[in-house]
Amino acid sequence: MKSWEMITVAGLVASALTFSTVQVGADTYSPGIDRREDRQQNRIYQGVDSGQITPKEFRRLENEQARIRAAEARMKADGRYTRWERYRTQQMLDRSSRHIYWAKHNQRGGAPWGYRTGRR
């Protein structure tokens, strides 16, 4: 009887650990935000490659993207990514998207030669 009880307890502990691991992963899951960050990064590279974004604008936009990623990592650090935190991240991405648009359409333009990202 003792071996049966040990097997039952071990099974319950294993399933509790499995469910707690799944729960932590589910709370920080953000595929829509990750896709949006990737698209914004590609827009920046495309603007540099086409000569629409200057080196200074590129550095500024890259720093902004890094700040957003760092803020998102801090928000997820506790194992939860709440609705308010997702909303705040979306606000930061909205603002960044406007900055990318302005940089690409401000008629300053970067030199399309000698300053390429190497991405196409």
Coordinates of C-alpha atoms in Angstrom, one line a residue:
M1 CA 0.0 0.0 0.0
K2 CA 2.8 2.4 0.7
S3 CA 4.3 2.1 -2.8
W4 CA 0.9 2.9 -4.3
E5 CA 0.6 6.0 -2.1
M6 CA 4.1 7.1 -3.1
I7 CA 3.3 6.7 -6.8
T8 CA 0.1 8.7 -6.4
V9 CA 1.9 11.5 -4.5
A10 CA 4.8 11.5 -7.1
G11 CA 2.2 11.8 -9.9
L12 CA 0.4 14.6 -8.2
V13 CA 3.7 16.5 -7.7
A14 CA 4.7 16.0 -11.3
S15 CA 1.4 17.2 -12.7
A16 CA 1.4 20.2 -10.3
L17 CA 4.9 21.2 -11.6
T18 CA 3.8 20.7 -15.2
F19 CA 0.7 22.9 -14.8
S20 CA 2.6 25.6 -12.9
T21 CA 5.2 25.7 -15.7
V22 CA 2.6 26.0 -18.4
Q23 CA 0.8 28.8 -16.4
V24 CA 4.0 30.9 -16.2
G25 CA 4.7 30.5 -19.9
A26 CA 1.1 31.4 -20.8
D27 CA 1.1 34.6 -18.8
T28 CA 4.1 36.0 -20.7
Y29 CA 3.0 34.9 -24.2
S30 CA 2.7 37.8 -26.6
P31 CA 2.9 36.7 -30.3
G32 CA 1.1 39.8 -31.6
I33 CA 3.4 42.2 -29.9
D34 CA 6.5 40.2 -31.0
R35 CA 5.3 40.2 -34.6
R36 CA 4.7 44.0 -34.4
E37 CA 8.2 44.6 -33.0
D38 CA 9.6 42.5 -35.9
R39 CA 7.6 44.4 -38.5
Q40 CA 8.8 47.7 -37.1
Q41 CA 12.4 46.6 -37.2
N42 CA 12.0 45.6 -40.8
R43 CA 10.5 49.0 -41.6
I44 CA 13.5 50.7 -40.1
Y45 CA 15.9 48.5 -42.1
Q46 CA 13.9 49.1 -45.3
G47 CA 14.1 52.9 -44.7
V48 CA 17.8 52.8 -44.2
D49 CA 18.3 50.6 -47.3
S50 CA 16.1 52.9 -49.5
G51 CA 17.9 56.0 -48.2
Q52 CA 14.9 57.5 -46.4
I53 CA 16.4 57.2 -42.9
T54 CA 19.6 59.0 -42.0
P55 CA 22.2 57.4 -39.7
K56 CA 21.2 59.7 -36.8
E57 CA 17.5 58.8 -37.3
F58 CA 18.5 55.1 -37.5
R59 CA 20.4 55.3 -34.1
R60 CA 17.5 57.1 -32.5
L61 CA 14.9 54.6 -33.8
E62 CA 17.1 51.6 -32.8
N63 CA 17.5 53.0 -29.3
E64 CA 13.7 53.4 -29.0
Q65 CA 13.2 49.8 -30.1
A66 CA 15.8 48.7 -27.5
R67 CA 14.0 50.7 -24.8
I68 CA 10.7 49.0 -25.7
R69 CA 12.2 45.5 -25.6
A70 CA 13.8 46.3 -22.2
A71 CA 10.5 47.6 -20.8
E72 CA 8.7 44.6 -22.1
A73 CA 11.3 42.3 -20.4
R74 CA 10.9 44.1 -17.1
M75 CA 7.1 43.8 -17.3
K76 CA 7.5 40.0 -18.0
A77 CA 10.1 39.5 -15.3
D78 CA 7.7 38.6 -12.6
G79 CA 6.2 35.8 -14.7
R80 CA 3.0 37.7 -15.6
Y81 CA 2.2 40.0 -18.4
T82 CA -1.0 41.8 -17.4
R83 CA -3.5 43.4 -19.6
W84 CA -2.3 46.9 -18.5
E85 CA 1.3 45.9 -19.3
R86 CA 0.3 44.7 -22.8
Y87 CA -1.7 48.0 -23.3
R88 CA 1.3 50.0 -22.2
T89 CA 3.6 48.1 -24.6
Q90 CA 1.1 48.7 -27.5
Q91 CA 1.2 52.4 -26.7
M92 CA 5.0 52.5 -26.9
L93 CA 4.8 50.6 -30.2
D94 CA 2.2 53.1 -31.5
R95 CA 4.5 55.9 -30.7
S96 CA 7.5 54.2 -32.2
S97 CA 5.5 53.5 -35.4
R98 CA 4.7 57.2 -35.7
H99 CA 8.4 58.0 -35.3
I100 CA 9.4 55.5 -38.0
Y101 CA 6.8 57.0 -40.3
W102 CA 8.0 60.5 -39.7
A103 CA 11.7 59.5 -40.2
K104 CA 10.8 57.9 -43.5
H105 CA 8.7 60.8 -44.8
N106 CA 10.5 63.9 -43.5
Q107 CA 12.4 64.4 -46.8
R108 CA 15.8 64.4 -45.1
G109 CA 16.9 61.1 -46.4
G110 CA 20.0 59.2 -45.7
A111 CA 22.7 58.5 -48.2
P112 CA 21.8 55.3 -49.9
W113 CA 25.4 54.5 -50.4
G114 CA 27.9 53.4 -47.8
Y115 CA 25.3 53.0 -45.0
R116 CA 23.5 49.8 -45.6
T117 CA 22.2 47.3 -43.1
G118 CA 22.9 44.4 -45.5
R119 CA 19.3 43.3 -45.2
R120 CA 17.0 43.1 -48.2

